[in-house]
XYZ file of C-alpha atoms in Angstrom:
607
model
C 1.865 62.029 -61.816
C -0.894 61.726 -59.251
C -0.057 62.529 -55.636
C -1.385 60.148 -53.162
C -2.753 61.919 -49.846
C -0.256 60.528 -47.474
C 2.643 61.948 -49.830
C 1.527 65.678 -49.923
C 1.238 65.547 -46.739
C 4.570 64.258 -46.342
C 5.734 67.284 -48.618
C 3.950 69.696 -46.432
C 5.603 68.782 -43.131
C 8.728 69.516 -44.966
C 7.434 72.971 -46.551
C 7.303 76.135 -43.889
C 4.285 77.065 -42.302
C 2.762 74.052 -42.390
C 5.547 71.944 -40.701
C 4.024 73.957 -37.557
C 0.616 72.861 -37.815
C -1.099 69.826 -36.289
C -1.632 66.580 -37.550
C -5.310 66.796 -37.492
C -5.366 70.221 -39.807
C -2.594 69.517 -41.732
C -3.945 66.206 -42.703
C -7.058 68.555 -43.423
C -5.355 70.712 -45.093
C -3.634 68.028 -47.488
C -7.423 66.725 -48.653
C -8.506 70.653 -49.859
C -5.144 70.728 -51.944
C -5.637 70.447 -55.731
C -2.579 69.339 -57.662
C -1.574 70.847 -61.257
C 0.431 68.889 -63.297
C 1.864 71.430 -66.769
C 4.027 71.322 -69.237
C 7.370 73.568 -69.875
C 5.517 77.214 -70.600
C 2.494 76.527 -69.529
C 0.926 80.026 -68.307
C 0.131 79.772 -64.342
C -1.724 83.090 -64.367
C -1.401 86.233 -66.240
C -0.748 89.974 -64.201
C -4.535 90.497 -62.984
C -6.060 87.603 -63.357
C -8.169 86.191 -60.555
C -5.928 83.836 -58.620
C -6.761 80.230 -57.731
C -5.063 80.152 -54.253
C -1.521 79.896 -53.248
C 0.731 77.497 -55.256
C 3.542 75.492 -53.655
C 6.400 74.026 -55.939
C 6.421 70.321 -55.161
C 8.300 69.739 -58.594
C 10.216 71.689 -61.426
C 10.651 75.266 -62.077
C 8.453 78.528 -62.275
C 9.343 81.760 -63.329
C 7.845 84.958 -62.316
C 7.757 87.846 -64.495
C 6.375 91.758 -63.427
C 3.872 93.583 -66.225
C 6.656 94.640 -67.952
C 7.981 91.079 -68.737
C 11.211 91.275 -66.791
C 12.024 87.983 -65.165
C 12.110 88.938 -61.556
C 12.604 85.590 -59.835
C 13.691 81.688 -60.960
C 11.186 79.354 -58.111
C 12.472 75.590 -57.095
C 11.317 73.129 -55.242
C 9.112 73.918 -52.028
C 9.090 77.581 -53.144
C 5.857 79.390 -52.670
C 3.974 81.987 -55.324
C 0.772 83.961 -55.605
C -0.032 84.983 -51.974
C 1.046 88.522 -52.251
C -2.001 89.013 -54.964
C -4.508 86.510 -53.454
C -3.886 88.338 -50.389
C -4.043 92.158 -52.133
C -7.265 91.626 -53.765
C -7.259 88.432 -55.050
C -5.518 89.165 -58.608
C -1.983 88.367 -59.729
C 0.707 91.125 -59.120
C 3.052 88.883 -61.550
C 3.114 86.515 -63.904
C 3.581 82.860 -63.570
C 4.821 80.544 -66.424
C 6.454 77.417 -65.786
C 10.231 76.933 -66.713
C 9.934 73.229 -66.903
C 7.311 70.501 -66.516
C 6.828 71.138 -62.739
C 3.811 69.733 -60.368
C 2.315 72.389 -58.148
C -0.313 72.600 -55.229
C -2.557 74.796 -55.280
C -4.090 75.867 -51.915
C -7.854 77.324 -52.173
C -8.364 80.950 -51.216
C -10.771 80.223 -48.497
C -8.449 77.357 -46.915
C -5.300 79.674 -46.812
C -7.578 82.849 -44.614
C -9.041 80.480 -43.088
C -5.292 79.099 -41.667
C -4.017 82.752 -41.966
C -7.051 83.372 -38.609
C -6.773 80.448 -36.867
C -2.910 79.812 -37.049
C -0.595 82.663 -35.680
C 2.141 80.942 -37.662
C 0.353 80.999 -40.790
C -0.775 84.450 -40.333
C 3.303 85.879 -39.467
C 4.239 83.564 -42.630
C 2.000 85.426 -45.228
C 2.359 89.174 -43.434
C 4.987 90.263 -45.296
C 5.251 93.420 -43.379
C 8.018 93.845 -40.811
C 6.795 93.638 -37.350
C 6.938 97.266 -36.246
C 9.951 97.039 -33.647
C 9.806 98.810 -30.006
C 12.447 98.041 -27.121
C 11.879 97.936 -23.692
C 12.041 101.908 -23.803
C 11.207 104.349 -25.795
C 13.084 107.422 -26.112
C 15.244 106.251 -29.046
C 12.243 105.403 -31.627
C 9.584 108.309 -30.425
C 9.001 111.149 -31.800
C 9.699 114.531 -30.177
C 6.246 115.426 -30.346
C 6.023 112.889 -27.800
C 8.358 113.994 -25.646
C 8.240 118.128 -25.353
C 5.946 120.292 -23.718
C 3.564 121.549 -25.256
C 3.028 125.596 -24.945
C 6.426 126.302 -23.681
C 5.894 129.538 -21.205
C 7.791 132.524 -23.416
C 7.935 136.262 -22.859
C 9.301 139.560 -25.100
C 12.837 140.210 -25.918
C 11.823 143.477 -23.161
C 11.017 141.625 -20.218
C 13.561 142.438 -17.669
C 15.686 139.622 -15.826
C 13.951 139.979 -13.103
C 10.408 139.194 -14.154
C 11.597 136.656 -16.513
C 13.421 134.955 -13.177
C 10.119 135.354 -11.100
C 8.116 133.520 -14.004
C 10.349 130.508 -13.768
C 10.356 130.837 -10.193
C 6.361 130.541 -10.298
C 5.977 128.049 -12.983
C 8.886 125.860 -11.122
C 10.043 125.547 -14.997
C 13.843 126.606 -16.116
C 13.875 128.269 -18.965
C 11.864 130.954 -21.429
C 11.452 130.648 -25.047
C 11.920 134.689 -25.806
C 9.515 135.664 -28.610
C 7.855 138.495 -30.872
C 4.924 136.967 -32.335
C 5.440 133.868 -33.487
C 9.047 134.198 -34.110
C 11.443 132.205 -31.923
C 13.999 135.069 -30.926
C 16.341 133.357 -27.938
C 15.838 131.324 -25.153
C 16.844 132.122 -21.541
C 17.475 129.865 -18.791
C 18.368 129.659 -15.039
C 22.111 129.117 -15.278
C 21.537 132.365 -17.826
C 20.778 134.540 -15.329
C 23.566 133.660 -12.499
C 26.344 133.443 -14.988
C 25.264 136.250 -17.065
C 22.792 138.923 -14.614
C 23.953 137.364 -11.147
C 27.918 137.314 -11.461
C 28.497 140.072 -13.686
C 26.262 142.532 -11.496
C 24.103 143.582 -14.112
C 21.264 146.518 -13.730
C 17.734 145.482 -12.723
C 16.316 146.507 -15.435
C 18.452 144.403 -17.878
C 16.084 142.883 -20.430
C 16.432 139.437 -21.157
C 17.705 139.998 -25.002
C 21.089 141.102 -23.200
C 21.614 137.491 -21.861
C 19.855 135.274 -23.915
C 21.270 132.539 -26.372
C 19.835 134.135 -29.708
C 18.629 132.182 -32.445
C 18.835 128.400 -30.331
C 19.145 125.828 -32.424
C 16.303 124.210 -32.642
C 14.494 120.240 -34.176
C 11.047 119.546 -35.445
C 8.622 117.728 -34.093
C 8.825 114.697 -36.128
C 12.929 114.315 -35.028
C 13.578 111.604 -32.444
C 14.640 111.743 -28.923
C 18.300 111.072 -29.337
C 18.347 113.775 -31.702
C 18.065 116.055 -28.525
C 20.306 113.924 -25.967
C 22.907 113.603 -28.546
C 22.828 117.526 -29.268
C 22.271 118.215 -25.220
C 25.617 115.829 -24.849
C 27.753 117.518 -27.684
C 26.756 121.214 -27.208
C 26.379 121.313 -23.288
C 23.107 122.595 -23.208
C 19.781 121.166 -21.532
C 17.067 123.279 -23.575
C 16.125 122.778 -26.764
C 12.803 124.285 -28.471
C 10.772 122.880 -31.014
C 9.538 124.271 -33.707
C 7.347 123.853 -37.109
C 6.946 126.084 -40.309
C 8.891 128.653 -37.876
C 6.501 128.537 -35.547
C 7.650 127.832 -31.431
C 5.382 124.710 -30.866
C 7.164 123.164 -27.886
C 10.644 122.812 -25.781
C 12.443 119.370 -24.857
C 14.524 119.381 -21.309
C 17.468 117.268 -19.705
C 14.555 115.955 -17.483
C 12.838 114.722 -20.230
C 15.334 112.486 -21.145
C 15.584 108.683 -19.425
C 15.862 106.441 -21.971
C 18.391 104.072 -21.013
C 19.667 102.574 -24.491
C 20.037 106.472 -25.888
C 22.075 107.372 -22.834
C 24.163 104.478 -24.134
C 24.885 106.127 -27.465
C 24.688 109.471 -26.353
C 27.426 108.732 -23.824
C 29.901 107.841 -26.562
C 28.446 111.296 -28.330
C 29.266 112.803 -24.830
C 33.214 111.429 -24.749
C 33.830 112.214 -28.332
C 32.671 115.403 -28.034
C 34.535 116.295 -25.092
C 37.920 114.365 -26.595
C 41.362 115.949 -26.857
C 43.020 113.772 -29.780
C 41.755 111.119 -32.495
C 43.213 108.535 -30.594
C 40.423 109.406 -27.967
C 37.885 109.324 -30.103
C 38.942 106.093 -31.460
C 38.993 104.596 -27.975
C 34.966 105.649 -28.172
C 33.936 104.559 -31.517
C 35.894 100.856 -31.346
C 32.264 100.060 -29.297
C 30.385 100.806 -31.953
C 29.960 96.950 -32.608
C 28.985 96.282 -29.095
C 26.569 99.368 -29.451
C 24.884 98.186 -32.603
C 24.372 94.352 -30.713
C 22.439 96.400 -28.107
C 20.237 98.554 -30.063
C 18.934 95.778 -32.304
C 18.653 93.425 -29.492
C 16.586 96.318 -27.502
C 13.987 95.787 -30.740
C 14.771 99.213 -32.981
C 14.382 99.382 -35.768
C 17.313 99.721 -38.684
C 16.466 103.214 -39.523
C 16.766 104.111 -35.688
C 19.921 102.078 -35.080
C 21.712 103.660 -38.153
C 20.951 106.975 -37.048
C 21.964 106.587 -33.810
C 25.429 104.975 -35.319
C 25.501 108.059 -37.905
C 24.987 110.100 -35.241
C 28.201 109.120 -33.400
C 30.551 109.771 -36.862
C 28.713 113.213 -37.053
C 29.889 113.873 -33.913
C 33.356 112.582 -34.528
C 33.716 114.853 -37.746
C 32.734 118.052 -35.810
C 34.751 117.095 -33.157
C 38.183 116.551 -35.557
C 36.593 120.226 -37.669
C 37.075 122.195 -34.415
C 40.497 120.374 -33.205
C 41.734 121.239 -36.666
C 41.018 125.104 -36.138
C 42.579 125.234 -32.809
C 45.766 124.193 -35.236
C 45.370 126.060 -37.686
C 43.720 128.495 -36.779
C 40.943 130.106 -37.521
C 39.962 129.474 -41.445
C 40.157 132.486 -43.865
C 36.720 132.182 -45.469
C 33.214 130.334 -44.915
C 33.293 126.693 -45.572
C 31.431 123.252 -45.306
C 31.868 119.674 -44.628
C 29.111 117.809 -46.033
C 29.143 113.637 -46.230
C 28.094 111.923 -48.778
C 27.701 107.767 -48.912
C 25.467 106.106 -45.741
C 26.828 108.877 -43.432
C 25.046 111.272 -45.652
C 21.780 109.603 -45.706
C 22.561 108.705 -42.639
C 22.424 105.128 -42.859
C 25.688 103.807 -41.754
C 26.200 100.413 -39.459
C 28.721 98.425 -38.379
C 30.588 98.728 -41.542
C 31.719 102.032 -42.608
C 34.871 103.923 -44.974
C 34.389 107.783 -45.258
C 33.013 110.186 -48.366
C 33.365 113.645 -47.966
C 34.045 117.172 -49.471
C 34.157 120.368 -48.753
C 32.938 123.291 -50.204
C 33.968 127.102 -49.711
C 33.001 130.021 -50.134
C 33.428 132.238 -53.383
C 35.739 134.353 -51.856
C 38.609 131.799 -51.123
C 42.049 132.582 -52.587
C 44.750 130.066 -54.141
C 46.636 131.474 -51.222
C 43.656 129.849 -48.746
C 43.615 126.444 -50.667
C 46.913 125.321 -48.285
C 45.100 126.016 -44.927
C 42.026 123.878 -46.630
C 43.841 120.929 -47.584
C 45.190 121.289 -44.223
C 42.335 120.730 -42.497
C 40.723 118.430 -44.753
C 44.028 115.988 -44.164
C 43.611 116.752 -40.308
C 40.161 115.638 -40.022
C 40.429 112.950 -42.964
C 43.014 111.392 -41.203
C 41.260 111.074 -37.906
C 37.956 109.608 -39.158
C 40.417 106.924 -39.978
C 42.163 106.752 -36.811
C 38.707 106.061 -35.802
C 37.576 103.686 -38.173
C 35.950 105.261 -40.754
C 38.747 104.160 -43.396
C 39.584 106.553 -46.240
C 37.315 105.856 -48.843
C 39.064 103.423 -51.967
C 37.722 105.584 -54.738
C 39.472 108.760 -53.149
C 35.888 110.816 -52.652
C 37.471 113.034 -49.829
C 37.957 116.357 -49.432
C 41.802 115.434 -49.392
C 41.556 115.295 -52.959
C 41.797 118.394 -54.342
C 39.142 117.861 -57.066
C 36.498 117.569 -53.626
C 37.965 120.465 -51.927
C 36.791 123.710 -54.113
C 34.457 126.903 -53.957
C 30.842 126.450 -54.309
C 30.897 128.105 -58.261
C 33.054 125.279 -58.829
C 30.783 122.877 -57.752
C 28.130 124.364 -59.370
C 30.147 124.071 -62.574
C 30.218 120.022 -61.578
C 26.819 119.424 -60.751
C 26.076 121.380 -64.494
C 28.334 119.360 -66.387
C 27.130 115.976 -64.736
C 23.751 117.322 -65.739
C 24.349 118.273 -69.231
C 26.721 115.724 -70.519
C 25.640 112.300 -68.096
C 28.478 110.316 -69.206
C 29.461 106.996 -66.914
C 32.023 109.073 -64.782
C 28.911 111.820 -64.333
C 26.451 109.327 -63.392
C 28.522 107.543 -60.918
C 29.890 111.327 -59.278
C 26.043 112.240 -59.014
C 24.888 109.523 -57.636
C 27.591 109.922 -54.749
C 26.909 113.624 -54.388
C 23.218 113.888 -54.710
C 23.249 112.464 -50.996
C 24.997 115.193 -49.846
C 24.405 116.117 -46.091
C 25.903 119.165 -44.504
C 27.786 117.940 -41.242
C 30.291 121.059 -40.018
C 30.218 124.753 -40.885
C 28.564 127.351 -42.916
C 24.835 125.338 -43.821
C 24.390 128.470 -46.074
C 26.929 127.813 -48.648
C 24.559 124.551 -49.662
C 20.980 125.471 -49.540
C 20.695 127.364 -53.174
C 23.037 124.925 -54.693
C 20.961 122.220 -53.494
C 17.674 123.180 -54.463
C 18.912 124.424 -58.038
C 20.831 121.013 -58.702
C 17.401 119.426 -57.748
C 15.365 121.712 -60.405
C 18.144 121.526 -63.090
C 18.380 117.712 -63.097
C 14.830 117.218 -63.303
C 14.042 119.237 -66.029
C 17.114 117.253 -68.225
C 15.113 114.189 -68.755
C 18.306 112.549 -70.911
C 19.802 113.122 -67.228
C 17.214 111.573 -65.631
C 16.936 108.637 -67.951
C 21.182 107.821 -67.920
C 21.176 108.150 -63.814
C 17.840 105.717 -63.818
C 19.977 103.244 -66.467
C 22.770 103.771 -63.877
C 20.596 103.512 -60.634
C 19.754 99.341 -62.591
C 23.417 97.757 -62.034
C 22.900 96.627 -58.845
C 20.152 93.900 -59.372
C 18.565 91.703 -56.281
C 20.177 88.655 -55.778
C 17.178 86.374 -57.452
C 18.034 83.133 -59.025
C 17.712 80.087 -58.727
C 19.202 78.346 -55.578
C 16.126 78.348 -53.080
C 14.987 82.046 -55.021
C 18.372 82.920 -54.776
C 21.615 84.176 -56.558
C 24.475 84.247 -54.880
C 28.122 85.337 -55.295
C 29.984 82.367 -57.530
C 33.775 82.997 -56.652
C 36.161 84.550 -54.630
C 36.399 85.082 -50.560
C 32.504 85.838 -50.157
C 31.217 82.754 -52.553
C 27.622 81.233 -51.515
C 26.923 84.034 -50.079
C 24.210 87.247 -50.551
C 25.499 90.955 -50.996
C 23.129 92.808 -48.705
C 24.971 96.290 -49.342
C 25.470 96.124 -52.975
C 22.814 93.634 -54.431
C 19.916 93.965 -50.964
C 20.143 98.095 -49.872
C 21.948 100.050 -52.883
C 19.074 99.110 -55.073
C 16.479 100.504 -53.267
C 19.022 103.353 -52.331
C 19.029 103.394 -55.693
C 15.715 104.071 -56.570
C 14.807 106.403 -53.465
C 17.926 108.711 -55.507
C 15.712 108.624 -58.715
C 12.370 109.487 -57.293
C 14.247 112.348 -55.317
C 15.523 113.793 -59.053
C 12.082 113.248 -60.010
C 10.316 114.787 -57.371
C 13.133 117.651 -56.641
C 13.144 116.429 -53.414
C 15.372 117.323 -50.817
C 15.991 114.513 -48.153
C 18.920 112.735 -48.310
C 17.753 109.671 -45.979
C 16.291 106.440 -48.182
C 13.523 106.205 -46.242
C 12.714 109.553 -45.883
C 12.522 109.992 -50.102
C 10.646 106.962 -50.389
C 7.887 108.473 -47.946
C 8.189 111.719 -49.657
C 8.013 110.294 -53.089
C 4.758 108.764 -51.947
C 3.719 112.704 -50.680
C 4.644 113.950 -53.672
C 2.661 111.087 -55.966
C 6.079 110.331 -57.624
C 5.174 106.565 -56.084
C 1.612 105.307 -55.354
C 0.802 104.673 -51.782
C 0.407 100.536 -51.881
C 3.820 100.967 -54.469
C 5.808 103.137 -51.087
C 4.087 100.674 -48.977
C 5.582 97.487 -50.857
C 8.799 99.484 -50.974
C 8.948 100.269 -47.775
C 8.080 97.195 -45.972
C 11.052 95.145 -48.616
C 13.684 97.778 -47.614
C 13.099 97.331 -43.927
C 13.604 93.585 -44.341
C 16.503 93.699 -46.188
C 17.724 96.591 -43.964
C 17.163 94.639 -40.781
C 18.485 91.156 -42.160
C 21.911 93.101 -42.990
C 21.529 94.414 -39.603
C 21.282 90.689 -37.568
C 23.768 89.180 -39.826
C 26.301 91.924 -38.135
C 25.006 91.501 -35.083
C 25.556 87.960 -35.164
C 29.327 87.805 -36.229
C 30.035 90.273 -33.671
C 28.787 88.137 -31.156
C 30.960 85.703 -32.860
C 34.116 88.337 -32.130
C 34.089 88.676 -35.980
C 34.373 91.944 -37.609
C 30.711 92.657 -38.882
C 30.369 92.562 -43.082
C 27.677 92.405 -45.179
C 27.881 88.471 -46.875
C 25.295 86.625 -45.760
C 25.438 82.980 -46.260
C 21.831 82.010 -47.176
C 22.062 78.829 -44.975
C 22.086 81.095 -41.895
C 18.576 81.925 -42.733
C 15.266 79.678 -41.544
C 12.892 78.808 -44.273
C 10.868 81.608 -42.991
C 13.572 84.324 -43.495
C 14.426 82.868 -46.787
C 10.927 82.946 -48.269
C 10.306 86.470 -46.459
C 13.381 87.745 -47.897
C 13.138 86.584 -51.515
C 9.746 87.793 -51.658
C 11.223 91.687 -50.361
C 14.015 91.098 -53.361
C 11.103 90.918 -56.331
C 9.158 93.428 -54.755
C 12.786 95.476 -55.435
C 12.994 93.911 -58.761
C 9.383 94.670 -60.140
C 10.076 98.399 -58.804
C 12.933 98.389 -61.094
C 11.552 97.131 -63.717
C 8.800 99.745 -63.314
C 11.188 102.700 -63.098
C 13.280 101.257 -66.164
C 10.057 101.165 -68.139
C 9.325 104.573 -67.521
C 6.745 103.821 -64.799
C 7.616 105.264 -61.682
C 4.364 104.157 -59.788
C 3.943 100.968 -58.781
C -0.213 100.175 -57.840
């Protein structure tokens, strides 16, 4: 049917961006448009062909379709296609066929740059990268390197108190990094030397290695800011060095410190750390909500927001570890909490059960196992006084399967390995995001790193966890690009945990196992994968930038029920969205779904 001038135009007013754009250029616009008219099947483009511009759906159907021919998205009326290849290059990243007799308009390639520079509206409609997100300050989201002094003044473990005291004195500083070499030994400080040398009338010629704090801990350059306030607030300490490759490169002070939205969360860090009972604790973490409205409202971004909430049920678990020992006293062999879930890729927001285990060491009796399960109920039960409900599949260490020595677990990660049945896949994928929280680090680091190796070289492993790693699809269909939930309490609405996140959780997992890499955070594999060339660098870009929208659309749709005084969730009715979102977020869901598709097909990179 031929359209008439004055009726695309019509169309286009109703079609985001170019409602926004004034009647002169949109009336423009609407003569440069060129109008197909095809039949049910009719090819659109092919993957790689040269594209003729933009199309718009102004009738019927189109489905898209990655290199691998899996359908990745159903389009409907006013639904837009092709700009993410005219855009990369000009060629087709997908394939287009129509799914019925459908008309479409086709915007020349010249026509939509030239509105992409002259039309800031345009332009934020085709950038389908997130907006990199600052707040009004900046201690949450930089980078210690940012932050620490460079050079931090040091001295040998010999140096007596007394010339280490006249260094600070002269370099008005508070603290020495002790060293030999390059080797970080201790770290002395002013309140070191009149509680330690001052008040216990030590001998002038005390070296410093008889007061100092040996082996600090210590962060890496590339932590954040409220990785140091929070561990200033819980340890009571106000020196932290930085190093890299085990190498002193700089120290971090309480002075250095002023950002006023990580004082926020580090004051809850602060009052958990210092409470008495679980029912403080959970007098802390109930403003959690009202925390999470003010860190995305200050502009951070979701992988900053979630750390900073992670960081608070760290805290809490530490907290409830060292409670439990002044109970029970103290344990009779090694042990360690780790987390698992979002808490263990530190991910978790304003919606949150617990996974956890422990493992112990070798040594451990059937005699200990009492004083274990102990102290697994102890702490179990007050993440839940605290909100962090016991998890419905019983993945705690109060089950006595998740409560064993570390040969046992060995023995379970081998088994999962060598006989990936659907029990095996689904335990892996839970404990492959294992993250030590309280205790004895040691007992994890070989097991780790020879799970890693082991799964990687069982490719029938790797092949069952990357079939398993494919159940939780994007919600594409095709209601406005999208499928959402038929039935139940949550109907019309999108999953953005199980069918928006989990899959590209998902897939960060896989390229880990691939890459026998050791991060645990999603965002942190995905950037590794691309280090390691398990992912190309435009296929981590595309990744990336479709996990941060989905990540920070879960994130606003909490935010805005609890302004509501609704308990946050993760349904998200698609009506809540502008046309803008919508488009912006369909587009991040078949970037998920080609990557899929990819990894299913036994092509990890995506170009």
């Amino acid at each position: 049917m031929p359209l008439s001038h004055d009726e695309i135009t019509r169309f286009l007013k109703s079609v985001h961006p170019y409602d926004a754009l004034p009647a002169d250029v949109l009336d423009a616009v609407a003569h440069q448009i060129e109008v197909w008219e095809v039949e049910e099947g009719y090819p659109v483009y092919e993957l790689g062909h040269t594209l003729p511009g933009v199309f718009v759906i102004y009738e019927g159907q189109v489905e898209i379709k990655d290199g691998n021919d899996a359908v990745v998205s159903h389009l409907g009326l006013r639904n837009s296609f092709g700009e993410r290849g005219l855009l990369k290059g000009g060629k087709a990243a997908t394939k287009a066929k129509a799914h019925t007799p459908s008309v479409l308009l086709v915007l020349p390639p010249d026509l939509v740059r030239d509105l992409i520079d002259g039309h800031p509206v345009v332009s934020k409609f085709f950038n389908r990268t997130r907006d990199t997100r600052s707040g009004p300050q900046s201690l949450a989201t930089s980078a210690i390197d940012v932050l620490m002094a460079h050079n931090p003044a040091t001295c040998p473990p010999t140096t007596t108190v007394r010339e280490a005291a006249k260094m600070m004195r002269d370099k008005h500083i508070s603290s020495l990094c002790v060293t030999e070499g390059e080797a970080l030994l201790g770290i002395v400080t002013l309140r070191d030397i009149s509680g330690k040398f001052v008040a216990d009338g030590l001998p002038n010629d005390t070296p410093v290695s008889g007061i100092m704090t040996a082996d600090p801990i210590t962060l890496l350059p590339s932590d954040i800011g409220s990785d140091v306030l929070h561990i200033m607030m819980e340890r009571g300490i106000g020196h932290i060095p930085i190093s890299e490759g085990g190498r002193l490169v700089g120290i971090v002070t309480q002075t250095d410190l002023t950002h006023y939205q990580a004082v926020n969360s580090a004051e809850l860090v602060r009052r958990i750390a210092s409470a008495q009972t679980a029912q403080q604790m959970a007098a802390v973490t109930e403003e959690i909500p009202q925390l999470l409205v003010q860190l995305v409202a200050a502009g951070n971004r979701h992988e900053i927001v979630t750390r900073l909430i992670t960081d608070i049920a760290d805290t809490a678990t530490r907290r409830l570890l060292t409670l439990a020992e002044a109970e029970l006293g103290a344990p009779p062999v090694p042990y360690l909490w780790l987390a698992c879930g979002s808490q263990g890729r530190q991910e978790q927001t304003g919606v949150s059960d617990q996974d956890n285990c422990l493992m112990l060491d070798d040594d451990v009796t059937d005699d200990d196992m009492a004083y274990f399960a102990a102290l697994a109920k102890f702490v179990s039960d007050g993440l839940d006084t605290c909100g962090y409900f016991y998890c419905p599949g019983d993945m705690m260490a109060t089950n006595p399967r998740w409560c064993q020595p570390v040969r046992v677990w060995r023995d379970y990660f081998k088994g999962w390995i060598a006989k990936p049945n659907p029990e095996a896949q689904m335990l892996a994928s839970v404990m492959f995001d294992l993250r030590p929280i309280g205790g004895a680090f040691k007992l994890f680091d070989d097991l780790q790193a020879d799970t890693l190796a082991a799964a990687k070289a069982n490719s029938i492993f790797v092949a069952h966890m990357i079939s398993n790693s494919l159940k939780h699809t994007p919600p594409l269909g095709l209601l406005r690009g999208f499928a959402t939930i038929r039935s139940g309490e949550h109907r019309n609405t999108l999953d953005l945990k199980h069918n928006g996140v989990v899959p590209v959780v998902d897939l960060a997992r896989i390229y880990s196992l691939q890459g026998e890499l050791p991060e645990a955070n999603t965002r942190a594999r995905l950037k590794a994968a691309a280090s390691a060339g398990i992912l190309s660098d435009s296929g981590a870009r595309d990744l990336l930038d479709a996990y941060d929208l989905i990540a920070e659309t879960r994130l606003e749709h909490q935010v805005r029920l609890v302004k509501g005084e609704k308990a946050p969730d993760n349904f998200l009715p698609p009506s809540d969205l502008s046309d803008f979102e919508r488009s912006h977020l369909r587009d991040a869901f078949v970037v998920v779904k080609t990557m899929q598709s990819a990894v299913g097909h036994g092509k990890g990179m995506l170009g």
